[in-house]
Short mmCIF file of C-alpha atoms in Angstrom, two decimals:
data_model
loop_
_atom_site.label_atom_id
_atom_site.label_comp_id
_atom_site.label_asym_id
_atom_site.label_seq_id
_atom_site.Cartn_x
_atom_site.Cartn_y
_atom_site.Cartn_z
CA MET A 1 -22.92 -35.57 -10.08
CA SER A 2 -23.57 -32.61 -7.79
CA ARG A 3 -21.02 -34.05 -5.35
CA MET A 4 -18.29 -33.83 -7.99
CA PRO A 5 -15.30 -31.62 -7.19
CA LYS A 6 -14.83 -28.57 -9.42
CA MET A 7 -11.75 -30.05 -11.08
CA THR A 8 -10.00 -33.39 -11.37
CA ILE A 9 -8.23 -34.11 -8.09
CA SER A 10 -6.27 -37.25 -7.34
CA VAL A 11 -5.37 -38.54 -3.90
CA PRO A 12 -1.98 -40.28 -3.74
CA HIS A 13 -2.14 -43.91 -2.65
CA GLU A 14 0.01 -47.00 -3.04
CA GLY A 15 -0.23 -48.59 -6.45
CA GLY A 16 -2.48 -45.86 -7.84
CA ALA A 17 -1.20 -46.61 -11.35
CA GLY A 18 -1.43 -50.41 -10.95
CA LEU A 19 1.36 -52.99 -10.64
CA THR A 20 3.98 -50.91 -12.44
CA GLY A 21 6.71 -53.50 -11.79
CA SER A 22 5.44 -55.26 -14.92
CA TRP A 23 6.70 -52.31 -17.02
CA ARG A 24 10.30 -53.16 -16.10
CA THR A 25 12.88 -54.13 -18.71
CA PHE A 26 15.91 -53.82 -16.42
CA ARG A 27 15.92 -54.77 -12.76
CA PRO A 28 18.08 -53.00 -10.16
CA VAL A 29 20.36 -55.42 -8.34
CA VAL A 30 22.20 -54.03 -5.32
CA ASP A 31 25.67 -55.19 -4.32
CA ARG A 32 25.07 -55.09 -0.55
CA GLU A 33 28.79 -55.59 0.18
CA THR A 34 29.76 -52.29 -1.52
CA CYS A 35 26.68 -50.30 -0.46
CA ASN A 36 27.43 -47.85 2.38
CA HIS A 37 23.76 -47.02 3.08
CA CYS A 38 24.04 -43.35 2.05
CA GLY A 39 20.37 -43.41 0.95
CA ILE A 40 20.87 -41.32 -2.20
CA CYS A 41 19.09 -44.01 -4.27
CA ALA A 42 15.98 -43.72 -2.11
CA MET A 43 16.10 -39.93 -2.31
CA PHE A 44 16.23 -39.93 -6.11
CA CYS A 45 13.71 -42.75 -6.75
CA PRO A 46 10.80 -41.04 -8.57
CA ASP A 47 8.38 -43.76 -7.50
CA ALA A 48 9.41 -43.98 -3.83
CA VAL A 49 9.84 -47.75 -4.06
CA ILE A 50 13.13 -47.79 -2.13
CA ASP A 51 12.62 -48.03 1.62
CA PRO A 52 14.59 -45.10 3.11
CA ASP A 53 15.63 -47.19 6.16
CA THR A 54 16.39 -50.68 4.81
CA LEU A 55 17.04 -49.55 1.17
CA GLU A 56 15.08 -52.60 0.04
CA ILE A 57 13.58 -52.08 -3.45
CA ASP A 58 9.90 -52.97 -3.89
CA LEU A 59 9.97 -54.82 -7.21
CA VAL A 60 6.17 -54.95 -7.37
CA TYR A 61 6.20 -51.24 -8.29
CA CYS A 62 9.78 -50.51 -9.44
CA LYS A 63 9.60 -49.57 -13.17
CA GLY A 64 13.30 -50.16 -13.68
CA CYS A 65 14.08 -46.58 -14.75
CA GLY A 66 17.67 -46.91 -13.48
CA ILE A 67 17.88 -43.51 -11.81
CA CYS A 68 19.07 -45.16 -8.57
CA SER A 69 21.83 -46.93 -10.47
CA ASN A 70 22.85 -43.71 -12.16
CA GLU A 71 22.92 -41.71 -8.93
CA CYS A 72 24.63 -44.29 -6.69
CA PRO A 73 28.04 -42.79 -5.73
CA LYS A 74 29.46 -46.29 -5.02
CA LYS A 75 28.19 -47.62 -8.38
CA CYS A 76 26.82 -50.66 -6.57
CA ILE A 77 23.39 -50.85 -8.28
CA LYS A 78 23.53 -52.82 -11.54
CA MET A 79 20.66 -52.82 -14.02
CA VAL A 80 20.15 -56.41 -15.16
CA ARG A 81 17.88 -57.32 -18.10
CA GLU A 82 14.68 -59.08 -17.00
CA GLU A 83 14.18 -62.59 -18.42
CA HIS A 84 10.48 -62.54 -19.48
CA MET B 1 -16.00 9.11 0.49
CA SER B 2 -15.43 8.76 -3.19
CA GLU B 3 -13.84 11.48 -5.24
CA LEU B 4 -13.97 12.44 -8.90
CA ILE B 5 -10.58 12.12 -10.59
CA MET B 6 -9.22 12.26 -14.12
CA SER B 7 -7.75 8.99 -15.26
CA THR B 8 -7.02 6.74 -18.18
CA GLY B 9 -8.83 3.42 -18.44
CA ASN B 10 -5.57 1.65 -17.58
CA LYS B 11 -5.14 3.55 -14.33
CA ALA B 12 -8.80 3.13 -13.44
CA VAL B 13 -8.50 -0.66 -13.73
CA ALA B 14 -5.33 -0.57 -11.62
CA ALA B 15 -7.10 1.59 -9.01
CA ALA B 16 -9.96 -0.93 -8.83
CA VAL B 17 -7.46 -3.76 -8.41
CA LYS B 18 -5.86 -1.88 -5.53
CA MET B 19 -9.30 -1.67 -3.89
CA ALA B 20 -9.98 -5.39 -4.47
CA LYS B 21 -6.67 -6.28 -2.78
CA PRO B 22 -5.45 -9.37 -4.65
CA LEU B 23 -2.62 -11.20 -2.89
CA VAL B 24 -0.83 -12.12 -6.12
CA VAL B 25 -0.39 -10.25 -9.39
CA ALA B 26 1.67 -12.06 -12.03
CA ALA B 27 2.33 -10.38 -15.36
CA TYR B 28 4.70 -10.03 -18.25
CA PRO B 29 5.88 -6.43 -17.84
CA ILE B 30 7.02 -5.67 -21.40
CA THR B 31 5.18 -4.91 -24.69
CA PRO B 32 2.24 -5.39 -25.25
CA GLN B 33 1.72 -4.82 -21.53
CA THR B 34 -0.08 -1.66 -20.48
CA GLU B 35 -0.05 0.90 -17.71
CA ILE B 36 -2.39 -1.38 -15.74
CA ILE B 37 0.51 -3.51 -14.61
CA GLU B 38 2.91 -0.57 -14.41
CA SER B 39 0.54 1.17 -11.98
CA ILE B 40 0.04 -1.99 -9.92
CA ALA B 41 3.82 -2.46 -9.71
CA ASP B 42 3.99 1.10 -8.36
CA TYR B 43 1.32 0.34 -5.74
CA VAL B 44 3.16 -2.78 -4.60
CA GLU B 45 6.51 -0.98 -4.52
CA ALA B 46 5.04 1.87 -2.45
CA GLY B 47 3.33 -0.57 -0.09
CA ASP B 48 -0.15 0.65 -1.09
CA LEU B 49 -1.09 -2.85 -2.25
CA LYS B 50 0.09 -5.72 -0.07
CA ALA B 51 0.47 -8.21 -2.92
CA ARG B 52 3.21 -10.39 -4.30
CA TYR B 53 3.99 -8.98 -7.75
CA ILE B 54 5.61 -11.64 -9.95
CA PRO B 55 7.19 -10.36 -13.18
CA VAL B 56 7.57 -13.34 -15.50
CA GLU B 57 9.21 -13.97 -18.87
CA SER B 58 6.07 -14.43 -20.97
CA GLU B 59 2.29 -14.14 -20.88
CA HIS B 60 2.05 -17.94 -20.96
CA SER B 61 4.06 -17.96 -17.74
CA ALA B 62 2.03 -15.07 -16.33
CA MET B 63 -1.18 -17.06 -16.60
CA THR B 64 0.59 -20.17 -15.30
CA ALA B 65 1.80 -18.25 -12.24
CA CYS B 66 -1.74 -16.94 -11.73
CA ILE B 67 -3.08 -20.50 -11.88
CA GLY B 68 -0.53 -21.70 -9.31
CA ALA B 69 -1.34 -18.80 -7.01
CA SER B 70 -5.10 -19.07 -7.44
CA ILE B 71 -5.26 -22.77 -6.57
CA THR B 72 -3.97 -21.84 -3.09
CA GLY B 73 -7.24 -19.95 -2.62
CA VAL B 74 -6.01 -16.36 -2.81
CA ARG B 75 -7.30 -13.51 -4.98
CA VAL B 76 -5.29 -13.15 -8.19
CA PHE B 77 -5.12 -10.55 -10.95
CA THR B 78 -3.24 -10.14 -14.21
CA ALA B 79 -3.48 -7.95 -17.29
CA THR B 80 -2.45 -8.19 -20.90
CA SER B 81 -3.31 -7.11 -24.42
CA SER B 82 -3.47 -8.38 -28.02
CA HIS B 83 -0.55 -10.74 -28.78
CA GLY B 84 0.04 -11.22 -25.06
CA LEU B 85 -3.46 -12.59 -24.69
CA LEU B 86 -2.94 -14.96 -27.60
CA TYR B 87 0.28 -16.21 -26.06
CA MET B 88 -1.75 -17.09 -22.94
CA HIS B 89 -4.26 -19.11 -24.93
CA GLU B 90 -3.40 -22.60 -23.69
CA MET B 91 -3.37 -21.48 -20.08
CA LEU B 92 -6.67 -19.59 -20.46
CA HIS B 93 -8.32 -22.97 -21.05
CA TRP B 94 -6.45 -24.37 -18.07
CA ALA B 95 -7.48 -21.53 -15.73
CA ALA B 96 -11.14 -21.96 -16.62
CA GLY B 97 -10.99 -25.76 -16.57
CA ALA B 98 -9.35 -25.69 -13.14
CA ARG B 99 -12.25 -23.44 -12.05
CA LEU B 100 -10.03 -20.63 -10.81
CA PRO B 101 -11.59 -17.18 -10.31
CA ILE B 102 -8.69 -15.23 -11.83
CA VAL B 103 -9.52 -11.69 -12.97
CA MET B 104 -7.75 -10.18 -15.97
CA GLY B 105 -7.68 -6.70 -17.43
CA GLN B 106 -7.52 -7.01 -21.21
CA VAL B 107 -6.84 -4.14 -23.56
CA ASN B 108 -8.35 -4.94 -26.96
CA ARG B 109 -5.76 -4.27 -29.61
CA THR B 110 -5.16 -5.33 -33.19
CA LEU B 111 -3.14 -8.39 -34.13
CA ALA B 112 -0.23 -8.31 -36.55
CA PRO B 113 0.76 -8.36 -39.31
CA GLY B 114 0.93 -5.47 -40.18
CA TRP B 115 1.87 -4.00 -36.88
CA ASN B 116 -0.90 -1.91 -35.43
CA ILE B 117 -1.53 -0.94 -31.84
CA TRP B 118 -5.07 0.44 -32.14
CA ALA B 119 -8.40 -0.94 -31.01
CA GLU B 120 -9.89 -4.18 -32.32
CA HIS B 121 -11.79 -7.01 -30.66
CA THR B 122 -10.29 -9.95 -32.54
CA ASP B 123 -7.80 -10.70 -29.74
CA ALA B 124 -10.47 -11.33 -27.10
CA LEU B 125 -12.97 -12.89 -29.49
CA SER B 126 -10.43 -15.51 -30.48
CA GLN B 127 -10.44 -16.51 -26.77
CA ARG B 128 -14.24 -16.70 -26.78
CA ASP B 129 -14.46 -20.45 -26.17
CA THR B 130 -11.90 -20.75 -23.36
CA GLY B 131 -14.49 -20.71 -20.56
CA TRP B 132 -13.69 -17.17 -19.42
CA LEU B 133 -16.49 -14.71 -18.77
CA GLN B 134 -16.02 -11.67 -21.00
CA VAL B 135 -17.27 -8.17 -20.31
CA TYR B 136 -16.66 -5.23 -22.67
CA VAL B 137 -16.65 -1.75 -21.18
CA SER B 138 -17.22 1.65 -22.77
CA THR B 139 -16.05 4.32 -20.32
CA VAL B 140 -13.27 4.77 -17.78
CA GLN B 141 -15.88 4.69 -15.00
CA GLU B 142 -17.24 1.43 -16.33
CA ALA B 143 -13.72 -0.04 -16.53
CA TYR B 144 -13.31 0.72 -12.82
CA ASP B 145 -16.74 -0.55 -11.83
CA ALA B 146 -16.56 -3.69 -13.96
CA THR B 147 -13.19 -4.60 -12.44
CA LEU B 148 -14.62 -4.39 -8.91
CA MET B 149 -17.62 -6.48 -9.94
CA ALA B 150 -15.45 -9.00 -11.81
CA PHE B 151 -13.84 -10.24 -8.59
CA ARG B 152 -17.19 -10.73 -6.91
CA ILE B 153 -18.68 -12.53 -9.93
CA ALA B 154 -15.66 -14.78 -10.58
CA GLU B 155 -15.31 -15.78 -6.94
CA ASP B 156 -19.00 -16.52 -6.40
CA ASN B 157 -19.17 -20.26 -5.71
CA ARG B 158 -21.98 -20.60 -8.24
CA VAL B 159 -19.52 -19.37 -10.91
CA LEU B 160 -15.84 -20.12 -10.09
CA LEU B 161 -14.72 -19.19 -13.57
CA PRO B 162 -12.21 -16.51 -14.57
CA VAL B 163 -13.35 -13.09 -15.81
CA MET B 164 -11.80 -10.96 -18.55
CA ILE B 165 -12.52 -7.21 -18.54
CA ASN B 166 -12.15 -5.94 -22.10
CA MET B 167 -11.38 -2.32 -22.82
CA ASP B 168 -10.73 -0.75 -26.23
CA GLY B 169 -7.05 -0.07 -26.83
CA PHE B 170 -6.13 3.62 -26.74
CA LEU B 171 -9.78 4.77 -27.07
CA LEU B 172 -10.26 3.78 -23.41
CA SER B 173 -6.94 2.46 -22.15
CA HIS B 174 -5.05 5.69 -22.85
CA ILE B 175 -7.80 8.34 -22.96
CA MET B 176 -8.56 10.31 -19.81
CA GLN B 177 -12.06 10.72 -18.47
CA PRO B 178 -13.33 11.78 -15.05
CA PHE B 179 -14.43 8.93 -12.82
CA GLU B 180 -15.55 8.33 -9.28
CA MET B 181 -13.11 6.15 -7.33
CA THR B 182 -15.67 4.45 -5.12
CA GLU B 183 -14.48 2.60 -2.03
CA PRO B 184 -16.00 -0.87 -2.36
CA GLY B 185 -16.12 -1.56 1.39
CA ASP B 186 -17.33 -5.14 1.85
CA PHE B 187 -18.85 -5.32 -1.64
CA ILE B 188 -16.38 -8.09 -2.56
CA PRO B 189 -16.72 -10.83 0.08
CA PRO B 190 -13.66 -12.87 1.13
CA LEU B 191 -12.76 -15.60 -1.33
CA ASP B 192 -13.56 -19.17 -0.31
CA LEU B 193 -12.26 -21.54 -2.99
CA PRO B 194 -13.76 -24.96 -2.28
CA HIS B 195 -10.96 -26.89 -4.03
CA LYS B 196 -7.97 -24.92 -2.76
CA ILE B 197 -4.71 -26.72 -1.97
CA ASP B 198 -4.30 -27.91 1.59
CA VAL B 199 -0.65 -28.66 2.37
CA ASN B 200 -1.74 -30.91 5.23
CA ASP B 201 -3.84 -33.01 2.87
CA PRO B 202 -1.78 -33.26 -0.33
CA LYS B 203 -3.55 -34.10 -3.59
CA GLY B 204 -2.82 -34.07 -7.28
CA TYR B 205 -4.59 -31.26 -9.18
CA GLY B 206 -5.60 -31.58 -12.81
CA ALA B 207 -5.33 -35.36 -12.74
CA MET B 208 -6.39 -37.64 -15.58
CA SER B 209 -10.08 -37.54 -16.41
CA PRO B 210 -11.05 -40.50 -18.56
CA ALA B 211 -13.67 -40.37 -21.31
CA ASN B 212 -16.47 -41.48 -19.01
CA VAL B 213 -15.85 -38.55 -16.64
CA HIS B 214 -14.40 -35.66 -18.64
CA TYR B 215 -17.68 -34.43 -20.15
CA GLN B 216 -19.11 -34.10 -16.65
CA PHE B 217 -16.48 -31.51 -15.73
CA ARG B 218 -17.20 -29.66 -18.97
CA PHE B 219 -20.94 -29.73 -18.33
CA ASP B 220 -20.28 -28.28 -14.89
CA MET B 221 -18.46 -25.37 -16.57
CA GLU B 222 -21.43 -24.82 -18.86
CA LYS B 223 -23.80 -24.99 -15.90
CA SER B 224 -21.73 -22.41 -14.04
CA MET B 225 -21.69 -20.16 -17.13
CA ARG B 226 -25.48 -20.37 -17.16
CA ALA B 227 -25.64 -19.64 -13.43
CA SER B 228 -23.31 -16.69 -13.90
CA ARG B 229 -26.17 -14.82 -15.63
CA THR B 230 -27.99 -14.74 -12.29
CA VAL B 231 -24.83 -13.84 -10.40
CA ILE B 232 -24.07 -10.99 -12.83
CA ASN B 233 -27.62 -9.62 -12.43
CA GLU B 234 -27.42 -9.86 -8.64
CA THR B 235 -23.97 -8.27 -8.54
CA GLU B 236 -24.92 -5.40 -10.84
CA ALA B 237 -28.12 -4.79 -8.85
CA GLU B 238 -26.18 -4.76 -5.58
CA PHE B 239 -23.58 -2.44 -7.10
CA ALA B 240 -26.31 -0.02 -8.22
CA LYS B 241 -27.93 -0.13 -4.76
CA ARG B 242 -24.67 0.60 -2.96
CA PHE B 243 -22.93 2.98 -5.33
CA GLY B 244 -25.69 4.40 -7.54
CA ARG B 245 -24.33 3.32 -10.91
CA SER B 246 -26.35 0.70 -12.72
CA TYR B 247 -25.31 -1.67 -15.46
CA ALA B 248 -27.01 -4.45 -17.38
CA PRO B 249 -25.58 -7.30 -19.46
CA VAL B 250 -26.94 -5.41 -22.48
CA GLU B 251 -27.17 -1.64 -22.07
CA GLU B 252 -30.18 -0.25 -23.93
CA TYR B 253 -30.56 3.28 -25.26
CA PHE B 254 -34.02 4.26 -26.54
CA CYS B 255 -34.81 0.72 -27.68
CA ASP B 256 -38.45 0.38 -26.57
CA ASP B 257 -40.04 2.24 -29.49
CA ALA B 258 -37.11 1.83 -31.87
CA ASP B 259 -37.54 0.49 -35.40
CA VAL B 260 -33.81 0.06 -35.88
CA ILE B 261 -31.18 -0.73 -33.26
CA ILE B 262 -27.42 -0.33 -33.51
CA VAL B 263 -25.71 -3.23 -31.72
CA ALA B 264 -22.04 -2.91 -30.80
CA MET B 265 -19.54 -3.57 -28.01
CA GLY B 266 -17.11 -1.28 -26.21
CA THR B 267 -16.62 2.36 -27.15
CA LEU B 268 -18.49 1.96 -30.46
CA GLY B 269 -21.57 0.95 -28.48
CA LYS B 270 -21.32 4.18 -26.47
CA GLU B 271 -20.61 6.40 -29.45
CA ALA B 272 -23.63 4.87 -31.18
CA GLU B 273 -25.88 6.69 -28.69
CA VAL B 274 -24.96 9.99 -30.38
CA ALA B 275 -25.80 8.42 -33.74
CA ALA B 276 -29.21 7.39 -32.40
CA ASP B 277 -29.85 10.96 -31.19
CA LEU B 278 -28.91 12.25 -34.62
CA LEU B 279 -31.20 9.77 -36.39
CA ARG B 280 -34.12 10.56 -34.10
CA LYS B 281 -33.81 14.22 -35.04
CA GLU B 282 -34.26 13.07 -38.66
CA GLY B 283 -37.37 11.11 -37.68
CA ILE B 284 -35.71 7.67 -37.72
CA LYS B 285 -36.64 5.79 -34.57
CA ALA B 286 -33.20 4.46 -33.69
CA GLY B 287 -31.88 2.88 -30.51
CA VAL B 288 -28.68 1.26 -29.28
CA MET B 289 -27.94 -2.05 -27.61
CA ARG B 290 -24.43 -2.24 -26.23
CA ILE B 291 -23.55 -5.84 -25.45
CA ARG B 292 -21.44 -5.77 -22.28
CA TRP B 293 -21.30 -9.47 -21.39
CA LEU B 294 -20.49 -11.56 -24.45
CA ARG B 295 -19.90 -14.62 -22.25
CA PRO B 296 -22.28 -15.61 -20.87
CA PHE B 297 -24.11 -14.57 -24.04
CA PRO B 298 -27.30 -12.54 -23.41
CA LEU B 299 -30.42 -14.60 -24.09
CA ASP B 300 -33.08 -11.98 -23.41
CA MET B 301 -32.44 -9.20 -25.92
CA ASN B 302 -35.69 -7.47 -26.90
CA ILE B 303 -35.09 -7.38 -30.63
CA LYS B 304 -38.31 -8.87 -31.96
CA GLY B 305 -39.47 -7.16 -35.13
CA LYS B 306 -36.65 -4.61 -35.11
CA ASP B 307 -33.94 -4.06 -37.68
CA LEU B 308 -30.50 -4.64 -36.16
CA VAL B 309 -27.39 -2.91 -37.48
CA VAL B 310 -24.64 -4.94 -35.82
CA ILE B 311 -21.21 -3.33 -35.85
CA ASP B 312 -18.36 -5.79 -35.42
CA ARG B 313 -14.89 -4.51 -34.61
CA ASP B 314 -13.68 -7.97 -35.64
CA CYS B 315 -14.02 -10.52 -38.37
CA SER B 316 -14.09 -14.29 -38.38
CA PHE B 317 -12.65 -14.79 -41.83
CA GLY B 318 -14.82 -16.95 -44.02
CA PHE B 319 -17.77 -16.36 -41.70
CA GLY B 320 -18.27 -12.67 -40.94
CA GLY B 321 -18.80 -10.49 -37.90
CA VAL B 322 -18.63 -12.58 -34.73
CA VAL B 323 -21.25 -10.61 -32.80
CA ALA B 324 -23.65 -10.52 -35.75
CA GLY B 325 -23.22 -14.27 -36.19
CA GLU B 326 -23.78 -15.01 -32.51
CA ILE B 327 -26.97 -12.93 -32.40
CA GLN B 328 -28.26 -14.68 -35.52
CA ALA B 329 -27.46 -18.08 -33.99
CA ARG B 330 -29.27 -17.39 -30.71
CA TYR B 331 -32.11 -15.35 -32.26
CA PRO B 332 -32.85 -17.10 -35.57
CA ASP B 333 -35.61 -14.58 -36.46
CA ALA B 334 -33.32 -11.56 -35.98
CA LYS B 335 -33.14 -9.22 -38.98
CA ILE B 336 -29.50 -8.19 -39.21
CA ALA B 337 -27.44 -5.84 -41.34
CA SER B 338 -23.84 -6.70 -40.47
CA VAL B 339 -21.16 -4.01 -40.54
CA ILE B 340 -17.46 -4.74 -40.15
CA ALA B 341 -15.96 -1.47 -38.96
CA GLY B 342 -13.17 -0.13 -36.82
CA LEU B 343 -10.58 -2.81 -37.57
CA GLY B 344 -7.07 -1.75 -36.66
CA GLY B 345 -8.43 1.42 -35.09
CA GLN B 346 -10.19 2.57 -38.30
CA GLU B 347 -12.03 5.71 -37.27
CA VAL B 348 -15.79 5.22 -36.98
CA THR B 349 -17.66 8.38 -36.03
CA TYR B 350 -21.26 8.68 -34.88
CA GLU B 351 -21.95 10.26 -38.28
CA ASP B 352 -20.62 7.07 -39.89
CA MET B 353 -22.81 4.93 -37.66
CA ALA B 354 -25.88 7.01 -38.49
CA GLU B 355 -25.09 6.42 -42.16
CA PHE B 356 -24.83 2.65 -41.53
CA VAL B 357 -28.42 2.85 -40.30
CA ARG B 358 -29.73 5.06 -43.11
CA SER B 359 -28.17 2.96 -45.88
CA ARG B 360 -28.63 -0.45 -44.24
CA LYS B 361 -29.38 -3.44 -46.45
CA MET B 362 -30.86 -6.13 -44.24
CA GLY B 363 -29.34 -9.59 -44.54
CA THR B 364 -26.05 -8.31 -45.97
CA GLU B 365 -22.53 -7.77 -44.71
CA PHE B 366 -20.87 -4.41 -45.29
CA TRP B 367 -17.19 -3.59 -44.80
CA PHE B 368 -16.88 0.06 -43.84
CA GLY B 369 -14.48 1.90 -46.13
CA ILE B 370 -14.52 -0.69 -48.91
CA PRO B 371 -16.12 0.55 -52.18
CA GLN B 372 -19.60 -0.84 -52.88
CA GLU B 373 -18.51 -2.71 -56.03
CA GLU B 374 -15.88 -4.66 -54.06
CA GLN B 375 -18.17 -5.64 -51.16
#
């Protein structure tokens, strides 16, 4: 106990909150034909699950919040209901 | 060298802050703010204090800004009073829980309604359980000295808890007394916050603490509060050695041979010394204990076998005087006559206090100014 820090401190690491992809109700589906690789989706993603280079979405952690879809200037990210 | 100057308690606290050189001062600059912050703003404006002064839109934000600044490992100060302190309440818990050595000047003033700007301790006592150390001062000199010591005590790595310096509204904050503006030199060592933010090693602060962990953080606060008794003693001894003015967690005045002791905090505790002198002339062996540090609470008061007349400038409604109750809880054998006096700046003279002693009824509570049949 004496080694405890003075307050609660968390260190960011991948999947710190578990496999949050299971929270998803809607899945982002990208129309790659229309996408012009502006990268705004990756910039806005609150969970950093969109690769800034390839713009691939990591569905293991994507919670399906839809912010990328909302922000996309080309409107090429559709939110599609998950079939559970 | 130090010089003797005339000053209000407010300006004395501000002068001590200037000496302690905090890097950040965040405060709400409007009512019920005091001259403490006004003076500090002047220092910063004139370049006499190299600090970032952040005027914010509320006391809640003031404490929040202090927390944000303090976690970077720099020295931080703020000041407030009465309703301002209450508005900070949530963040007072946060500051202590985050183990940040923030120092605050607090002018004890009455809470509304009805509106009243005079001295009362209810504001600070209602923040009693937030994890802040609380010291109550009785003179302008003591306000200055306690502020210097507060930084050293708060920042000591055995403590790492915030400190509140309490000073009676108007009776100290706005009254001028001569005081010696001592240069502290290296009395306050540089701050070394073990959990300060490192931008090259980012972390989340104040993260979730589940039920199997949380109590450990709280026990660490309690342990540090206990350790702060030692740190306070060391700091006050070192202060006395360097600057010649000595203080104790409980200031005693002719207590050794006393049969009856007046116990009070702040200016009442100082004024009570005159009452004791008066009573001794009448052949009543009276003394005074002025509780300076209410948190950590003093555990070594020499009160065995003596009658205590405890004057509370506060009331916990449905319970009684807070100080009287705390003494009774920690010293179950204490014989106490509780007096509630001085609320809302009600005038309490040393003559009145002498009369509290003469007419004391042990084991009772007496509201000063209320007729006997209504007590």
